[in-house]
Amino acid sequence: MRSDMTKSQRRKKTVNRRTSVTKRQKSTMQKKSLLGLIKKYRWWLLAITAIFLIYLAYLDHKVTTMFEGRLWQLPARVYARPLELYEGKSLSTQDLLAELRLLNYKRVSAIPAKPGQYHNWGNQFEIKTRGFRFYDGEEKSVSVRLGIDDGRVSSLNDIYGDAPLAIVRFDPAYLTGIFPTHSEDRILLKIDEVPDQFIKMLILIEDKRFFEHFGIDPRSIARALVANIKAGETVQGGSTITQQLVKNLFLTPNQNLWRKINEAFMALFLEMHYSKQLILETYINEVYLGQDQERAIHGFGLASEYYFGKPLRQTTVDEMALLVGMVKGASYYHPGRNPERAMERRRVVLDTMADNGLLTTEQARILANKLVQVTSHAKRSRYPAFIDLIKRQLNQDYNAEDLRSEGLQIFSTLDPIVQNATESAVERILPAIDYQKQGLQTAAVVVSPDNGDVLAVVGDRSPSYSGFNRALDASRQIGSLIKPVIYLAALQHPDRYTLASILDDSPLRVIGEDKKLWEPQNYDNEFHGKMLLFDALLKSYNIPTARLGLDVGLADIVQTFHDLGSPRELPPYPSITLGAVAMSPFDVASVYQTFAANGFHSPLRSVVAVLDNSGQPLSRYTIHVDRKINPDAISLVNYTLGQITRTGTARRLASELDIPVAGKTGTTNDLRDSWFAGFTGDRVGVVWVGRDDNQPAGITGASAAMRVWSAIMRKAAHRGYQPGLSDNIEMHWIDRETGELGQQSCENAIELPFIPGSEPTTTSSCSGSSSSNWLRGIFN
């Protein structure tokens, strides 16, 4: 028995030995085969490995290069002029409400407790302004109570101390950005500017193990995979904050395996080179959170300002929860368009906070039941014509790329109240004028007479259209708008010309320097004989104006034109005396600003100051004032321009406006161009109406451009124009028929201003005029 067992064991051992030998042989053969394959394809394997390593190095280089360079192109942010209130300022209740809407101030039912809130009843306001860092320093938030009576600020007091306030300056309205091609906008935040509670909330919702993983989180990926398999669809993502940042900064949105592999490796490299704090700070500034017309809202800093009208550090817990919830889908959970979805998403965030001890259950419940309240945004035009002007003026000091990428803060002169009045007038009046569908176009410029600040620009009958800017580029003949220049050139020689000088309105034939015959005609195709210089301008007669211009001399006219601030060169042709000069509305406004300022010229400016993205001043565009015009002579012209709007070619304005104004109509040959240039005590406006193809439009200065101008000034102007006759001017009664000194009782008497010593030396008899005037007075 023992012997049989021994034999059996021997057989087993032999079998095992043979099996072991066979396995070793197979293993040896496999090793040899594998070594053979490796030896055979070793160059391919080395090449693939090298390519893989090179590609990883490329990804690593891409991450570090972009992350250490300029991550974002920050658009320039353009602001309007800040509204400044003081007792006595011209301001209507409607204008103040419109300004508060533009500033996204929130109306409340009690005394405003937070910056950006106001309470209003009737003509009384209580407002808590926002603090703002201006180019001249920090403006702190104040609580102000003000009253408005008869279109003026009647009282201005501190709400709590009831002490009178000298002046209150609001934060400036954001107008638009000068964007790079992708139109992204953001307000950069440092990590220490972000509330701790917000950071905890964000990490809890988006990447709970952010401070533990190394760029990718296998646990999150596995958890998301299981959840998605159970749901049968993608309901949960496993991407870390680092992966999300990589996707947003470096990769396309295409969903494929290769992109996910790149995302994983780049996330590892990002974590390898940079701290968690820097990665988190970059994510906070990069995440997409909505769309505002042409600009994309990126980062929680801008999102907080856009949705709640305040910095992130001032947001409440429920507002923070709403912002964090929007990361999952900014459009889907947009609180303005989809408040129910936003409210539900906010509830999820708050409940998660309660589950993790960041809130109590009761706190989460109370916050979740609050209404979703976001800042309402006034309909905002992009102001394309004005922004175009800003770009052109800044291009003198900054290159175009810096304007689109350096995050400059640009403080402009645009007055939203005046701009809105100008746009409204254009949109309302042009269709009424163009009832025959002739394709009329228009442009308008409004400036301040005091300092040359450009307050409003419209370059198209559709003001928000960003195409051809007619206000700056439509160079058209100005017609009779040049006549005040001709008369000013003459009146600067008081020994030769006065408002009582006699001019001749009879046929005129002139051979110009171009050897061409020039025969000007009056608008009514009639001749009116002898007349006062004053009447020739009042009625805008062409022939006496041309005679006057030729007598004064073309060189003198050209010099006067430049002294008034015109940048244009005038050709030495007689036809310039009747406006055969091509100018843009903007250039015309530069000339008429000098008239409105009684000879003081200020170059028109659209920018006050520029700050860098950290708020440090870069440029200040100060006011420059120059005076080359005789102040007495220009006061005589302005007096006449004021009379034109009462009894002359623009007399309709006297019945349309409640304040006195001055101005001049302009109409070119064949009724191609309609112009009006005029001024009040606080506004200078120039309006052009015509066709782009320069074909006859069948409109005069009074029938088209003046109607638009009148509609603008009804809303934009507050102070009437009072001719600034200096102490050196004397008034005398003149016989209108002879130009001699007369008496008030004379039938044709008119009182005119004169520079002392230039008045007529002869006296008219004006016989029989007293009884005639007495009789006419009875019937009048």
Tab-separated table of N, CA and C in Angstrom, residues 422-554:
chain	number	residue	atom	x	y	z
A	422	THR	N	-32.325	114.045	-27.389
A	422	THR	CA	-31.920	114.131	-28.791
A	422	THR	C	-32.395	112.910	-29.566
A	423	GLU	N	-32.200	111.737	-28.996
A	423	GLU	CA	-32.651	110.519	-29.664
A	423	GLU	C	-34.169	110.515	-29.824
A	424	SER	N	-34.872	110.910	-28.783
A	424	SER	CA	-36.334	110.923	-28.840
A	424	SER	C	-36.832	111.884	-29.916
A	425	ALA	N	-36.205	113.054	-30.024
A	425	ALA	CA	-36.616	114.028	-31.036
A	425	ALA	C	-36.399	113.489	-32.437
A	426	VAL	N	-35.256	112.851	-32.672
A	426	VAL	CA	-34.959	112.291	-33.987
A	426	VAL	C	-35.957	111.192	-34.343
A	427	GLU	N	-36.210	110.290	-33.399
A	427	GLU	CA	-37.108	109.165	-33.673
A	427	GLU	C	-38.557	109.612	-33.870
A	428	ARG	N	-38.926	110.726	-33.287
A	428	ARG	CA	-40.308	111.193	-33.387
A	428	ARG	C	-40.526	112.107	-34.587
A	429	ILE	N	-39.582	113.006	-34.865
A	429	ILE	CA	-39.790	114.029	-35.887
A	429	ILE	C	-39.448	113.531	-37.287
A	430	LEU	N	-38.378	112.739	-37.428
A	430	LEU	CA	-37.966	112.319	-38.778
A	430	LEU	C	-39.074	111.587	-39.539
A	431	PRO	N	-39.766	110.627	-38.937
A	431	PRO	CA	-40.848	109.975	-39.695
A	431	PRO	C	-41.931	110.957	-40.126
A	432	ALA	N	-42.198	111.974	-39.308
A	432	ALA	CA	-43.227	112.953	-39.676
A	432	ALA	C	-42.774	113.806	-40.846
A	433	ILE	N	-41.476	114.125	-40.892
A	433	ILE	CA	-40.942	114.913	-42.013
A	433	ILE	C	-40.869	114.061	-43.272
A	434	ASP	N	-40.456	112.808	-43.085
A	434	ASP	CA	-40.221	111.920	-44.226
A	434	ASP	C	-41.467	111.093	-44.546
A	435	TYR	N	-42.623	111.744	-44.547
A	435	TYR	CA	-43.869	111.002	-44.770
A	435	TYR	C	-43.970	110.446	-46.185
A	436	GLN	N	-43.186	111.017	-47.126
A	436	GLN	CA	-43.202	110.508	-48.497
A	436	GLN	C	-42.138	109.442	-48.742
A	437	LYS	N	-41.496	108.986	-47.677
A	437	LYS	CA	-40.523	107.899	-47.746
A	437	LYS	C	-39.384	108.216	-48.722
A	438	GLN	N	-38.786	109.379	-48.545
A	438	GLN	CA	-37.680	109.766	-49.420
A	438	GLN	C	-36.334	109.229	-48.939
A	439	GLY	N	-36.330	108.585	-47.803
A	439	GLY	CA	-35.073	108.086	-47.265
A	439	GLY	C	-34.248	109.173	-46.610
A	440	LEU	N	-34.919	110.124	-45.946
A	440	LEU	CA	-34.191	111.199	-45.277
A	440	LEU	C	-33.362	110.648	-44.125
A	441	GLN	N	-32.198	111.254	-43.960
A	441	GLN	CA	-31.334	110.906	-42.847
A	441	GLN	C	-31.075	112.159	-42.018
A	442	THR	N	-30.460	111.967	-40.871
A	442	THR	CA	-30.222	113.106	-39.986
A	442	THR	C	-28.997	112.878	-39.123
A	443	ALA	N	-28.530	113.957	-38.534
A	443	ALA	CA	-27.456	113.914	-37.547
A	443	ALA	C	-27.634	115.101	-36.626
A	444	ALA	N	-27.252	114.937	-35.368
A	444	ALA	CA	-27.409	116.012	-34.391
A	444	ALA	C	-26.258	115.980	-33.400
A	445	VAL	N	-25.819	117.167	-33.001
A	445	VAL	CA	-24.772	117.318	-31.990
A	445	VAL	C	-25.224	118.397	-31.020
A	446	VAL	N	-25.122	118.106	-29.710
A	446	VAL	CA	-25.458	119.082	-28.680
A	446	VAL	C	-24.248	119.233	-27.769
A	447	VAL	N	-23.836	120.480	-27.536
A	447	VAL	CA	-22.657	120.731	-26.712
A	447	VAL	C	-22.974	121.800	-25.678
A	448	SER	N	-22.075	121.927	-24.711
A	448	SER	CA	-22.203	122.968	-23.697
A	448	SER	C	-21.530	124.231	-24.197
A	449	PRO	N	-22.204	125.381	-24.124
A	449	PRO	CA	-21.558	126.615	-24.559
A	449	PRO	C	-20.452	127.063	-23.617
A	450	ASP	N	-20.498	126.617	-22.371
A	450	ASP	CA	-19.554	127.108	-21.368
A	450	ASP	C	-18.158	126.513	-21.500
A	451	ASN	N	-18.092	125.219	-21.860
A	451	ASN	CA	-16.781	124.558	-21.851
A	451	ASN	C	-16.521	123.658	-23.045
A	452	GLY	N	-17.451	123.580	-23.984
A	452	GLY	CA	-17.237	122.743	-25.166
A	452	GLY	C	-17.477	121.272	-24.927
A	453	ASP	N	-18.042	120.888	-23.776
A	453	ASP	CA	-18.341	119.476	-23.530
A	453	ASP	C	-19.424	118.997	-24.485
A	454	VAL	N	-19.176	117.867	-25.127
A	454	VAL	CA	-20.175	117.276	-26.010
A	454	VAL	C	-21.161	116.515	-25.141
A	455	LEU	N	-22.427	116.887	-25.225
A	455	LEU	CA	-23.453	116.310	-24.363
A	455	LEU	C	-24.234	115.200	-25.039
A	456	ALA	N	-24.364	115.263	-26.361
A	456	ALA	CA	-25.151	114.256	-27.087
A	456	ALA	C	-24.706	114.235	-28.545
A	457	VAL	N	-24.724	113.030	-29.131
A	457	VAL	CA	-24.414	112.852	-30.545
A	457	VAL	C	-25.347	111.786	-31.107
A	458	VAL	N	-25.995	112.091	-32.220
A	458	VAL	CA	-26.801	111.115	-32.954
A	458	VAL	C	-26.315	111.141	-34.398
A	459	GLY	N	-26.031	109.959	-34.954
A	459	GLY	CA	-25.476	109.901	-36.297
A	459	GLY	C	-26.357	109.216	-37.322
A	460	ASP	N	-27.606	108.910	-36.946
A	460	ASP	CA	-28.499	108.186	-37.845
A	460	ASP	C	-29.928	108.409	-37.369
A	461	ARG	N	-30.884	108.297	-38.273
A	461	ARG	CA	-32.281	108.452	-37.855
A	461	ARG	C	-32.697	107.317	-36.920
A	462	SER	N	-31.958	106.207	-36.940
A	462	SER	CA	-32.090	105.166	-35.923
A	462	SER	C	-30.888	105.305	-34.995
A	463	PRO	N	-31.019	106.012	-33.873
A	463	PRO	CA	-29.857	106.404	-33.063
A	463	PRO	C	-28.980	105.259	-32.593
A	464	SER	N	-29.554	104.053	-32.432
A	464	SER	CA	-28.738	102.941	-31.947
A	464	SER	C	-28.001	102.220	-33.069
A	465	TYR	N	-28.201	102.656	-34.315
A	465	TYR	CA	-27.522	102.023	-35.446
A	465	TYR	C	-26.056	102.433	-35.447
A	466	SER	N	-25.163	101.451	-35.546
A	466	SER	CA	-23.734	101.721	-35.423
A	466	SER	C	-23.028	101.704	-36.776
A	467	GLY	N	-23.655	102.251	-37.782
A	467	GLY	CA	-23.034	102.332	-39.099
A	467	GLY	C	-22.395	103.687	-39.334
A	468	PHE	N	-22.664	104.266	-40.492
A	468	PHE	CA	-22.084	105.541	-40.887
A	468	PHE	C	-22.477	106.634	-39.893
A	469	ASN	N	-21.484	107.316	-39.353
A	469	ASN	CA	-21.718	108.342	-38.343
A	469	ASN	C	-21.800	109.712	-39.023
A	470	ARG	N	-23.003	110.114	-39.362
A	470	ARG	CA	-23.183	111.375	-40.091
A	470	ARG	C	-22.818	112.593	-39.260
A	471	ALA	N	-22.904	112.479	-37.956
A	471	ALA	CA	-22.559	113.625	-37.117
A	471	ALA	C	-21.091	114.008	-37.275
A	472	LEU	N	-20.249	113.013	-37.528
A	472	LEU	CA	-18.813	113.269	-37.674
A	472	LEU	C	-18.345	113.225	-39.112
A	473	ASP	N	-19.016	112.460	-39.962
A	473	ASP	CA	-18.482	112.167	-41.296
A	473	ASP	C	-19.325	112.652	-42.462
A	474	ALA	N	-20.542	113.096	-42.207
A	474	ALA	CA	-21.372	113.598	-43.310
A	474	ALA	C	-20.952	115.034	-43.600
A	475	SER	N	-20.072	115.197	-44.556
A	475	SER	CA	-19.568	116.520	-44.908
A	475	SER	C	-20.443	117.098	-46.017
A	476	ARG	N	-21.298	118.056	-45.644
A	476	ARG	CA	-22.265	118.619	-46.586
A	476	ARG	C	-22.153	120.147	-46.584
A	477	GLN	N	-22.553	120.754	-47.709
A	477	GLN	CA	-22.530	122.203	-47.776
A	477	GLN	C	-23.452	122.785	-46.707
A	478	ILE	N	-22.984	123.870	-46.064
A	478	ILE	CA	-23.705	124.379	-44.894
A	478	ILE	C	-24.646	125.532	-45.225
A	479	GLY	N	-24.614	126.022	-46.453
A	479	GLY	CA	-25.568	127.051	-46.840
A	479	GLY	C	-25.505	128.273	-45.946
A	480	SER	N	-26.675	128.750	-45.536
A	480	SER	CA	-26.775	130.012	-44.807
A	480	SER	C	-26.194	129.969	-43.399
A	481	LEU	N	-25.791	128.792	-42.915
A	481	LEU	CA	-25.153	128.750	-41.596
A	481	LEU	C	-23.873	129.574	-41.569
A	482	ILE	N	-23.294	129.848	-42.734
A	482	ILE	CA	-22.055	130.623	-42.755
A	482	ILE	C	-22.311	132.124	-42.657
A	483	LYS	N	-23.534	132.560	-42.853
A	483	LYS	CA	-23.809	134.010	-42.905
A	483	LYS	C	-23.420	134.743	-41.626
A	484	PRO	N	-23.656	134.189	-40.424
A	484	PRO	CA	-23.185	134.909	-39.232
A	484	PRO	C	-21.672	135.139	-39.242
A	485	VAL	N	-20.931	134.234	-39.875
A	485	VAL	CA	-19.482	134.414	-39.978
A	485	VAL	C	-19.161	135.610	-40.869
A	486	ILE	N	-19.871	135.741	-41.991
A	486	ILE	CA	-19.661	136.860	-42.912
A	486	ILE	C	-19.942	138.181	-42.215
A	487	TYR	N	-21.063	138.241	-41.501
A	487	TYR	CA	-21.451	139.478	-40.831
A	487	TYR	C	-20.525	139.792	-39.666
A	488	LEU	N	-20.044	138.756	-38.998
A	488	LEU	CA	-19.081	138.986	-37.915
A	488	LEU	C	-17.784	139.572	-38.463
A	489	ALA	N	-17.313	139.018	-39.579
A	489	ALA	CA	-16.084	139.546	-40.189
A	489	ALA	C	-16.242	141.026	-40.510
A	490	ALA	N	-17.434	141.421	-40.964
A	490	ALA	CA	-17.665	142.834	-41.286
A	490	ALA	C	-17.753	143.684	-40.029
A	491	LEU	N	-18.483	143.231	-39.029
A	491	LEU	CA	-18.732	144.035	-37.835
A	491	LEU	C	-17.498	144.172	-36.953
A	492	GLN	N	-16.481	143.380	-37.220
A	492	GLN	CA	-15.224	143.585	-36.503
A	492	GLN	C	-14.479	144.824	-37.016
A	493	HIS	N	-15.068	145.469	-38.005
A	493	HIS	CA	-14.549	146.746	-38.511
A	493	HIS	C	-15.633	147.795	-38.296
A	494	PRO	N	-15.833	148.244	-37.049
A	494	PRO	CA	-16.949	149.160	-36.763
A	494	PRO	C	-16.825	150.508	-37.473
A	495	ASP	N	-15.623	150.816	-37.964
A	495	ASP	CA	-15.472	152.060	-38.710
A	495	ASP	C	-16.053	151.946	-40.113
A	496	ARG	N	-16.331	150.701	-40.550
A	496	ARG	CA	-16.861	150.498	-41.899
A	496	ARG	C	-18.276	149.930	-41.903
A	497	TYR	N	-18.582	149.084	-40.900
A	497	TYR	CA	-19.872	148.395	-40.917
A	497	TYR	C	-20.522	148.447	-39.542
A	498	THR	N	-21.823	148.624	-39.540
A	498	THR	CA	-22.646	148.500	-38.335
A	498	THR	C	-23.924	147.769	-38.731
A	499	LEU	N	-24.761	147.474	-37.748
A	499	LEU	CA	-26.041	146.843	-38.070
A	499	LEU	C	-26.945	147.773	-38.875
A	500	ALA	N	-26.614	149.064	-38.876
A	500	ALA	CA	-27.422	150.027	-39.631
A	500	ALA	C	-26.829	150.346	-41.001
A	501	SER	N	-25.732	149.696	-41.370
A	501	SER	CA	-25.163	149.929	-42.706
A	501	SER	C	-26.173	149.521	-43.770
A	502	ILE	N	-26.171	150.245	-44.884
A	502	ILE	CA	-27.096	149.950	-45.973
A	502	ILE	C	-26.432	148.994	-46.962
A	503	LEU	N	-27.100	147.876	-47.245
A	503	LEU	CA	-26.626	146.902	-48.225
A	503	LEU	C	-27.552	146.906	-49.435
A	504	ASP	N	-26.998	146.447	-50.554
A	504	ASP	CA	-27.718	146.491	-51.833
A	504	ASP	C	-28.153	145.093	-52.245
A	505	ASP	N	-29.452	144.923	-52.404
A	505	ASP	CA	-29.982	143.653	-52.894
A	505	ASP	C	-30.483	143.847	-54.326
A	506	SER	N	-29.531	143.812	-55.254
A	506	SER	CA	-29.826	143.934	-56.689
A	506	SER	C	-28.972	142.920	-57.423
A	507	PRO	N	-29.256	142.667	-58.715
A	507	PRO	CA	-28.525	141.622	-59.443
A	507	PRO	C	-27.008	141.755	-59.301
A	508	LEU	N	-26.347	140.577	-59.106
A	508	LEU	CA	-24.902	140.539	-58.900
A	508	LEU	C	-24.286	139.480	-59.802
A	509	ARG	N	-23.230	139.889	-60.534
A	509	ARG	CA	-22.502	138.943	-61.394
A	509	ARG	C	-21.017	139.079	-61.064
A	510	VAL	N	-20.383	137.935	-60.763
A	510	VAL	CA	-18.987	137.945	-60.347
A	510	VAL	C	-18.237	136.842	-61.081
A	511	ILE	N	-17.023	137.176	-61.555
A	511	ILE	CA	-16.117	136.186	-62.122
A	511	ILE	C	-15.160	135.775	-61.009
A	512	GLY	N	-15.233	134.537	-60.597
A	512	GLY	CA	-14.404	134.064	-59.506
A	512	GLY	C	-12.994	133.732	-59.936
A	513	GLU	N	-12.145	133.358	-58.955
A	513	GLU	CA	-10.767	132.995	-59.258
A	513	GLU	C	-10.672	131.744	-60.106
A	514	ASP	N	-11.745	130.947	-60.108
A	514	ASP	CA	-11.774	129.757	-60.963
A	514	ASP	C	-12.270	130.090	-62.367
A	515	LYS	N	-12.393	131.443	-62.667
A	515	LYS	CA	-12.805	131.941	-63.996
A	515	LYS	C	-14.254	131.596	-64.330
A	516	LYS	N	-15.044	131.227	-63.343
A	516	LYS	CA	-16.442	130.894	-63.603
A	516	LYS	C	-17.342	132.059	-63.186
A	517	LEU	N	-18.418	132.250	-63.938
A	517	LEU	CA	-19.380	133.293	-63.639
A	517	LEU	C	-20.279	132.833	-62.500
A	518	TRP	N	-20.440	133.728	-61.537
A	518	TRP	CA	-21.266	133.407	-60.364
A	518	TRP	C	-22.362	134.449	-60.247
A	519	GLU	N	-23.614	134.007	-60.284
A	519	GLU	CA	-24.763	134.906	-60.179
A	519	GLU	C	-25.684	134.408	-59.073
A	520	PRO	N	-25.472	134.838	-57.853
A	520	PRO	CA	-26.310	134.355	-56.739
A	520	PRO	C	-27.733	134.875	-56.840
A	521	GLN	N	-28.650	134.085	-56.283
A	521	GLN	CA	-30.062	134.456	-56.259
A	521	GLN	C	-30.578	134.334	-54.822
A	522	ASN	N	-31.585	135.113	-54.503
A	522	ASN	CA	-32.255	134.962	-53.214
A	522	ASN	C	-33.181	133.751	-53.256
A	523	TYR	N	-33.545	133.286	-52.082
A	523	TYR	CA	-34.395	132.099	-51.996
A	523	TYR	C	-35.734	132.327	-52.687
A	524	ASP	N	-36.258	133.560	-52.611
A	524	ASP	CA	-37.553	133.849	-53.235
A	524	ASP	C	-37.413	134.329	-54.683
A	525	ASN	N	-36.150	134.317	-55.188
A	525	ASN	CA	-35.876	134.730	-56.573
A	525	ASN	C	-36.323	136.170	-56.855
A	526	GLU	N	-36.306	137.024	-55.852
A	526	GLU	CA	-36.644	138.431	-56.023
A	526	GLU	C	-35.498	139.307	-55.521
A	527	PHE	N	-35.544	140.594	-55.892
A	527	PHE	CA	-34.579	141.576	-55.415
A	527	PHE	C	-35.328	142.583	-54.546
A	528	HIS	N	-34.683	143.027	-53.473
A	528	HIS	CA	-35.396	143.825	-52.473
A	528	HIS	C	-34.811	145.215	-52.279
A	529	GLY	N	-33.876	145.588	-53.136
A	529	GLY	CA	-33.344	146.946	-53.088
A	529	GLY	C	-32.449	147.183	-51.888
A	530	LYS	N	-32.477	148.430	-51.380
A	530	LYS	CA	-31.633	148.833	-50.257
A	530	LYS	C	-32.232	148.334	-48.945
A	531	MET	N	-31.373	147.895	-48.013
A	531	MET	CA	-31.840	147.406	-46.713
A	531	MET	C	-30.722	147.530	-45.685
A	532	LEU	N	-31.123	147.493	-44.416
A	532	LEU	CA	-30.139	147.482	-43.336
A	532	LEU	C	-29.354	146.170	-43.341
A	533	LEU	N	-28.116	146.258	-42.924
A	533	LEU	CA	-27.307	145.050	-42.732
A	533	LEU	C	-28.026	144.103	-41.771
A	534	PHE	N	-28.630	144.639	-40.720
A	534	PHE	CA	-29.391	143.842	-39.752
A	534	PHE	C	-30.502	143.048	-40.443
A	535	ASP	N	-31.251	143.704	-41.340
A	535	ASP	CA	-32.366	143.045	-42.011
A	535	ASP	C	-31.892	141.990	-43.006
A	536	ALA	N	-30.735	142.230	-43.624
A	536	ALA	CA	-30.220	141.253	-44.580
A	536	ALA	C	-29.916	139.924	-43.883
A	537	LEU	N	-29.371	139.999	-42.663
A	537	LEU	CA	-29.105	138.771	-41.908
A	537	LEU	C	-30.395	138.216	-41.321
A	538	LEU	N	-31.274	139.096	-40.840
A	538	LEU	CA	-32.533	138.664	-40.234
A	538	LEU	C	-33.350	137.833	-41.220
A	539	LYS	N	-33.363	138.261	-42.481
A	539	LYS	CA	-34.174	137.586	-43.501
A	539	LYS	C	-33.353	136.647	-44.378
A	540	SER	N	-32.077	136.542	-44.073
A	540	SER	CA	-31.177	135.603	-44.751
A	540	SER	C	-31.158	135.795	-46.268
A	541	TYR	N	-31.033	137.044	-46.706
A	541	TYR	CA	-30.951	137.324	-48.138
A	541	TYR	C	-29.533	137.024	-48.642
A	542	ASN	N	-29.466	136.383	-49.788
A	542	ASN	CA	-28.177	135.941	-50.325
A	542	ASN	C	-27.367	137.065	-50.972
A	543	ILE	N	-28.017	137.858	-51.806
A	543	ILE	CA	-27.259	138.814	-52.619
A	543	ILE	C	-26.580	139.871	-51.753
A	544	PRO	N	-27.269	140.540	-50.828
A	544	PRO	CA	-26.558	141.519	-49.995
A	544	PRO	C	-25.461	140.879	-49.150
A	545	THR	N	-25.677	139.612	-48.741
A	545	THR	CA	-24.629	138.911	-47.985
A	545	THR	C	-23.402	138.701	-48.855
A	546	ALA	N	-23.608	138.278	-50.084
A	546	ALA	CA	-22.485	138.070	-50.996
A	546	ALA	C	-21.738	139.379	-51.260
A	547	ARG	N	-22.469	140.467	-51.492
A	547	ARG	CA	-21.830	141.760	-51.710
A	547	ARG	C	-20.992	142.149	-50.490
A	548	LEU	N	-21.574	141.931	-49.309
A	548	LEU	CA	-20.859	142.272	-48.074
A	548	LEU	C	-19.576	141.454	-47.952
A	549	GLY	N	-19.688	140.135	-48.213
A	549	GLY	CA	-18.524	139.288	-48.103
A	549	GLY	C	-17.423	139.672	-49.063
A	550	LEU	N	-17.779	140.014	-50.288
A	550	LEU	CA	-16.781	140.422	-51.273
A	550	LEU	C	-16.149	141.750	-50.883
A	551	ASP	N	-16.949	142.622	-50.274
A	551	ASP	CA	-16.422	143.918	-49.860
A	551	ASP	C	-15.468	143.760	-48.669
A	552	VAL	N	-15.831	142.911	-47.737
A	552	VAL	CA	-14.956	142.655	-46.584
A	552	VAL	C	-13.659	142.000	-47.029
A	553	GLY	N	-13.757	141.054	-47.956
A	553	GLY	CA	-12.590	140.340	-48.450
A	553	GLY	C	-12.612	138.885	-48.024
A	554	LEU	N	-12.340	138.004	-48.966
A	554	LEU	CA	-12.383	136.563	-48.672
A	554	LEU	C	-11.350	136.166	-47.630
